[in-house]
Amino acid sequence: GVAALRRIRSDGGASSRAAAIAITAYAVDDEKEALRAEGFQDVLRKPIDRTILRHVIAHNTAAARSG
């Protein structure tokens, strides 16, 4: 989770700029905001809805391409 993302971001390579989506079993608004503050672009709650997952991936891929 958070520790892994910190390590990825600290590497400085291309992956340090990749979109990160947190997946959690329990995410209240405060937790979502805390995860976003740690560098996650989105937070999804389990069980994963495939339609929402596709939308989040597409949104973050488009955002990455546009800079």
Short mmCIF file of N, CA, C and O in Angstrom, two decimals:
data_model
loop_
_atom_site.label_atom_id
_atom_site.label_comp_id
_atom_site.label_asym_id
_atom_site.label_seq_id
_atom_site.Cartn_x
_atom_site.Cartn_y
_atom_site.Cartn_z
N GLY A 1 0.80 -1.19 0.00
CA GLY A 1 0.00 0.00 0.00
C GLY A 1 0.84 1.25 0.00
O GLY A 1 1.59 1.53 -0.94
N VAL A 2 0.72 1.99 1.07
CA VAL A 2 1.37 3.29 1.18
C VAL A 2 2.89 3.16 1.14
O VAL A 2 3.57 3.91 0.43
N ALA A 3 3.43 2.20 1.88
CA ALA A 3 4.89 2.03 1.90
C ALA A 3 5.43 1.67 0.52
O ALA A 3 6.46 2.18 0.09
N ALA A 4 4.71 0.81 -0.19
CA ALA A 4 5.14 0.43 -1.54
C ALA A 4 5.10 1.63 -2.47
O ALA A 4 6.02 1.84 -3.27
N LEU A 5 4.05 2.44 -2.37
CA LEU A 5 3.95 3.61 -3.24
C LEU A 5 5.06 4.61 -2.94
O LEU A 5 5.65 5.18 -3.86
N ARG A 6 5.38 4.80 -1.67
CA ARG A 6 6.49 5.70 -1.32
C ARG A 6 7.79 5.23 -1.95
O ARG A 6 8.56 6.04 -2.48
N ARG A 7 8.02 3.94 -1.91
CA ARG A 7 9.26 3.40 -2.49
C ARG A 7 9.28 3.58 -4.00
O ARG A 7 10.30 3.96 -4.59
N ILE A 8 8.15 3.30 -4.65
CA ILE A 8 8.06 3.48 -6.11
C ILE A 8 8.31 4.94 -6.48
O ILE A 8 9.06 5.24 -7.41
N ARG A 9 7.68 5.85 -5.75
CA ARG A 9 7.84 7.28 -6.04
C ARG A 9 9.27 7.75 -5.81
O ARG A 9 9.76 8.63 -6.51
N SER A 10 9.94 7.16 -4.83
CA SER A 10 11.30 7.61 -4.50
C SER A 10 12.34 7.13 -5.51
O SER A 10 13.44 7.67 -5.55
N ASP A 11 12.01 6.12 -6.31
CA ASP A 11 12.97 5.59 -7.28
C ASP A 11 13.34 6.60 -8.36
O ASP A 11 14.43 6.54 -8.92
N GLY A 12 12.42 7.48 -8.70
CA GLY A 12 12.72 8.53 -9.66
C GLY A 12 12.64 8.14 -11.12
O GLY A 12 12.78 8.98 -11.99
N GLY A 13 12.42 6.87 -11.42
CA GLY A 13 12.32 6.43 -12.81
C GLY A 13 10.94 6.70 -13.38
O GLY A 13 10.11 7.40 -12.78
N ALA A 14 10.68 6.14 -14.55
CA ALA A 14 9.38 6.33 -15.21
C ALA A 14 8.23 5.83 -14.34
O ALA A 14 7.16 6.43 -14.31
N SER A 15 8.45 4.75 -13.61
CA SER A 15 7.37 4.21 -12.77
C SER A 15 7.03 5.13 -11.61
O SER A 15 5.94 5.05 -11.06
N SER A 16 7.92 6.03 -11.26
CA SER A 16 7.64 6.96 -10.15
C SER A 16 6.54 7.95 -10.51
O SER A 16 5.96 8.57 -9.62
N ARG A 17 6.23 8.05 -11.80
CA ARG A 17 5.17 8.96 -12.25
C ARG A 17 3.89 8.23 -12.66
O ARG A 17 2.93 8.86 -13.08
N ALA A 18 3.89 6.91 -12.51
CA ALA A 18 2.72 6.12 -12.90
C ALA A 18 1.54 6.39 -11.96
O ALA A 18 1.73 6.69 -10.78
N ALA A 19 0.36 6.28 -12.51
CA ALA A 19 -0.85 6.43 -11.69
C ALA A 19 -0.93 5.27 -10.70
O ALA A 19 -0.55 4.15 -11.00
N ALA A 20 -1.39 5.58 -9.50
CA ALA A 20 -1.54 4.55 -8.46
C ALA A 20 -2.99 4.57 -7.97
O ALA A 20 -3.52 5.62 -7.62
N ILE A 21 -3.60 3.40 -7.95
CA ILE A 21 -4.98 3.26 -7.51
C ILE A 21 -4.98 2.34 -6.29
O ILE A 21 -4.55 1.20 -6.37
N ALA A 22 -5.46 2.86 -5.17
CA ALA A 22 -5.54 2.06 -3.95
C ALA A 22 -6.82 1.22 -4.00
O ALA A 22 -7.87 1.69 -4.44
N ILE A 23 -6.71 -0.02 -3.57
CA ILE A 23 -7.87 -0.90 -3.48
C ILE A 23 -7.96 -1.37 -2.04
O ILE A 23 -7.00 -1.93 -1.50
N THR A 24 -9.09 -1.11 -1.41
CA THR A 24 -9.24 -1.40 0.00
C THR A 24 -10.61 -2.04 0.29
O THR A 24 -11.55 -1.84 -0.47
N ALA A 25 -10.67 -2.79 1.35
CA ALA A 25 -11.94 -3.42 1.73
C ALA A 25 -12.84 -2.43 2.44
O ALA A 25 -14.06 -2.58 2.44
N TYR A 26 -12.25 -1.42 3.02
CA TYR A 26 -13.04 -0.46 3.79
C TYR A 26 -12.46 0.92 3.60
O TYR A 26 -11.32 1.18 4.00
N ALA A 27 -13.19 1.79 2.96
CA ALA A 27 -12.67 3.13 2.70
C ALA A 27 -13.74 4.18 3.01
O ALA A 27 -14.69 4.34 2.26
N VAL A 28 -13.59 4.84 4.13
CA VAL A 28 -14.45 5.97 4.45
C VAL A 28 -13.80 7.21 3.86
O VAL A 28 -12.65 7.19 3.43
N ASP A 29 -14.53 8.30 3.85
CA ASP A 29 -14.02 9.52 3.21
C ASP A 29 -12.67 9.96 3.77
O ASP A 29 -11.79 10.36 3.01
N ASP A 30 -12.49 9.87 5.09
CA ASP A 30 -11.21 10.29 5.68
C ASP A 30 -10.06 9.43 5.17
O ASP A 30 -8.97 9.92 4.89
N GLU A 31 -10.29 8.13 5.05
CA GLU A 31 -9.25 7.23 4.56
C GLU A 31 -8.94 7.52 3.10
O GLU A 31 -7.79 7.53 2.68
N LYS A 32 -9.98 7.76 2.32
CA LYS A 32 -9.77 8.09 0.90
C LYS A 32 -8.91 9.33 0.76
O LYS A 32 -7.98 9.38 -0.05
N GLU A 33 -9.20 10.35 1.54
CA GLU A 33 -8.42 11.59 1.48
C GLU A 33 -6.99 11.37 1.93
O GLU A 33 -6.05 11.92 1.35
N ALA A 34 -6.80 10.54 2.96
CA ALA A 34 -5.45 10.23 3.43
C ALA A 34 -4.65 9.50 2.36
O ALA A 34 -3.47 9.78 2.14
N LEU A 35 -5.29 8.56 1.67
CA LEU A 35 -4.61 7.83 0.60
C LEU A 35 -4.28 8.75 -0.57
O LEU A 35 -3.20 8.65 -1.16
N ARG A 36 -5.18 9.65 -0.89
CA ARG A 36 -4.89 10.62 -1.96
C ARG A 36 -3.73 11.54 -1.55
O ARG A 36 -2.88 11.88 -2.38
N ALA A 37 -3.69 11.91 -0.27
CA ALA A 37 -2.59 12.75 0.21
C ALA A 37 -1.26 12.02 0.14
O ALA A 37 -0.21 12.65 -0.02
N GLU A 38 -1.29 10.70 0.22
CA GLU A 38 -0.07 9.88 0.10
C GLU A 38 0.36 9.69 -1.35
O GLU A 38 1.42 9.14 -1.61
N GLY A 39 -0.47 10.12 -2.31
CA GLY A 39 -0.08 10.04 -3.71
C GLY A 39 -0.90 9.12 -4.59
O GLY A 39 -0.62 8.99 -5.78
N PHE A 40 -1.92 8.48 -4.03
CA PHE A 40 -2.80 7.66 -4.85
C PHE A 40 -3.75 8.58 -5.62
O PHE A 40 -4.29 9.54 -5.06
N GLN A 41 -3.95 8.29 -6.91
CA GLN A 41 -4.85 9.12 -7.70
C GLN A 41 -6.32 8.77 -7.44
O GLN A 41 -7.17 9.62 -7.53
N ASP A 42 -6.59 7.52 -7.16
CA ASP A 42 -7.95 7.06 -6.90
C ASP A 42 -7.95 5.99 -5.84
O ASP A 42 -6.92 5.37 -5.58
N VAL A 43 -9.12 5.78 -5.25
CA VAL A 43 -9.30 4.74 -4.23
C VAL A 43 -10.56 3.96 -4.58
O VAL A 43 -11.63 4.55 -4.76
N LEU A 44 -10.41 2.66 -4.71
CA LEU A 44 -11.56 1.80 -4.99
C LEU A 44 -11.81 0.90 -3.80
O LEU A 44 -10.89 0.48 -3.11
N ARG A 45 -13.08 0.60 -3.59
CA ARG A 45 -13.47 -0.27 -2.48
C ARG A 45 -13.86 -1.64 -3.00
O ARG A 45 -14.53 -1.77 -4.03
N LYS A 46 -13.42 -2.68 -2.29
CA LYS A 46 -13.80 -4.05 -2.64
C LYS A 46 -15.24 -4.29 -2.22
O LYS A 46 -15.69 -3.70 -1.24
N PRO A 47 -15.96 -5.13 -2.89
CA PRO A 47 -15.59 -5.83 -4.12
C PRO A 47 -15.54 -4.86 -5.29
O PRO A 47 -16.29 -3.88 -5.33
N ILE A 48 -14.67 -5.13 -6.21
CA ILE A 48 -14.45 -4.23 -7.34
C ILE A 48 -15.54 -4.41 -8.39
O ILE A 48 -15.83 -5.52 -8.82
N ASP A 49 -16.10 -3.30 -8.80
CA ASP A 49 -17.05 -3.27 -9.90
C ASP A 49 -16.23 -3.07 -11.18
O ASP A 49 -15.52 -2.07 -11.31
N ARG A 50 -16.30 -4.00 -12.09
CA ARG A 50 -15.47 -3.94 -13.31
C ARG A 50 -15.70 -2.69 -14.13
O ARG A 50 -14.76 -2.14 -14.70
N THR A 51 -16.92 -2.23 -14.19
CA THR A 51 -17.22 -1.01 -14.95
C THR A 51 -16.53 0.19 -14.33
O THR A 51 -15.92 1.01 -15.04
N ILE A 52 -16.59 0.29 -13.02
CA ILE A 52 -15.92 1.39 -12.33
C ILE A 52 -14.41 1.27 -12.48
O ILE A 52 -13.71 2.26 -12.73
N LEU A 53 -13.87 0.08 -12.36
CA LEU A 53 -12.43 -0.14 -12.53
C LEU A 53 -11.98 0.31 -13.92
O LEU A 53 -10.99 1.02 -14.05
N ARG A 54 -12.71 -0.09 -14.93
CA ARG A 54 -12.36 0.33 -16.30
C ARG A 54 -12.37 1.85 -16.43
O ARG A 54 -11.48 2.45 -17.06
N HIS A 55 -13.38 2.49 -15.85
CA HIS A 55 -13.50 3.95 -15.91
C HIS A 55 -12.30 4.61 -15.21
O HIS A 55 -11.70 5.55 -15.74
N VAL A 56 -11.95 4.13 -14.02
CA VAL A 56 -10.84 4.70 -13.27
C VAL A 56 -9.53 4.53 -14.02
O VAL A 56 -8.72 5.46 -14.10
N ILE A 57 -9.31 3.36 -14.59
CA ILE A 57 -8.09 3.14 -15.37
C ILE A 57 -8.05 4.06 -16.59
O ILE A 57 -7.04 4.70 -16.87
N ALA A 58 -9.15 4.14 -17.30
CA ALA A 58 -9.20 5.01 -18.49
C ALA A 58 -8.97 6.47 -18.10
O ALA A 58 -8.22 7.19 -18.77
N HIS A 59 -9.59 6.90 -17.03
CA HIS A 59 -9.44 8.29 -16.57
C HIS A 59 -7.99 8.59 -16.22
O HIS A 59 -7.44 9.61 -16.63
N ASN A 60 -7.36 7.69 -15.47
CA ASN A 60 -5.97 7.93 -15.05
C ASN A 60 -4.99 7.76 -16.20
O ASN A 60 -3.97 8.45 -16.23
N THR A 61 -5.28 6.91 -17.15
CA THR A 61 -4.43 6.77 -18.33
C THR A 61 -4.50 8.03 -19.17
O THR A 61 -3.47 8.53 -19.63
N ALA A 62 -5.71 8.55 -19.37
CA ALA A 62 -5.87 9.79 -20.14
C ALA A 62 -5.19 10.96 -19.44
O ALA A 62 -4.54 11.78 -20.09
N ALA A 63 -5.31 11.03 -18.12
CA ALA A 63 -4.68 12.11 -17.36
C ALA A 63 -3.17 12.04 -17.48
O ALA A 63 -2.50 13.06 -17.60
N ALA A 64 -2.62 10.85 -17.45
CA ALA A 64 -1.17 10.68 -17.57
C ALA A 64 -0.68 11.12 -18.94
O ALA A 64 0.39 11.71 -19.07
N ARG A 65 -1.46 10.80 -19.97
CA ARG A 65 -1.06 11.17 -21.34
C ARG A 65 -1.11 12.66 -21.56
O ARG A 65 -0.32 13.21 -22.31
N SER A 66 -2.07 13.34 -20.90
CA SER A 66 -2.23 14.78 -21.12
C SER A 66 -1.28 15.61 -20.28
O SER A 66 -1.18 16.81 -20.45
N GLY A 67 -0.56 14.94 -19.39
CA GLY A 67 0.50 15.64 -18.67
C GLY A 67 0.12 15.98 -17.30
O GLY A 67 0.64 16.60 -16.52
#
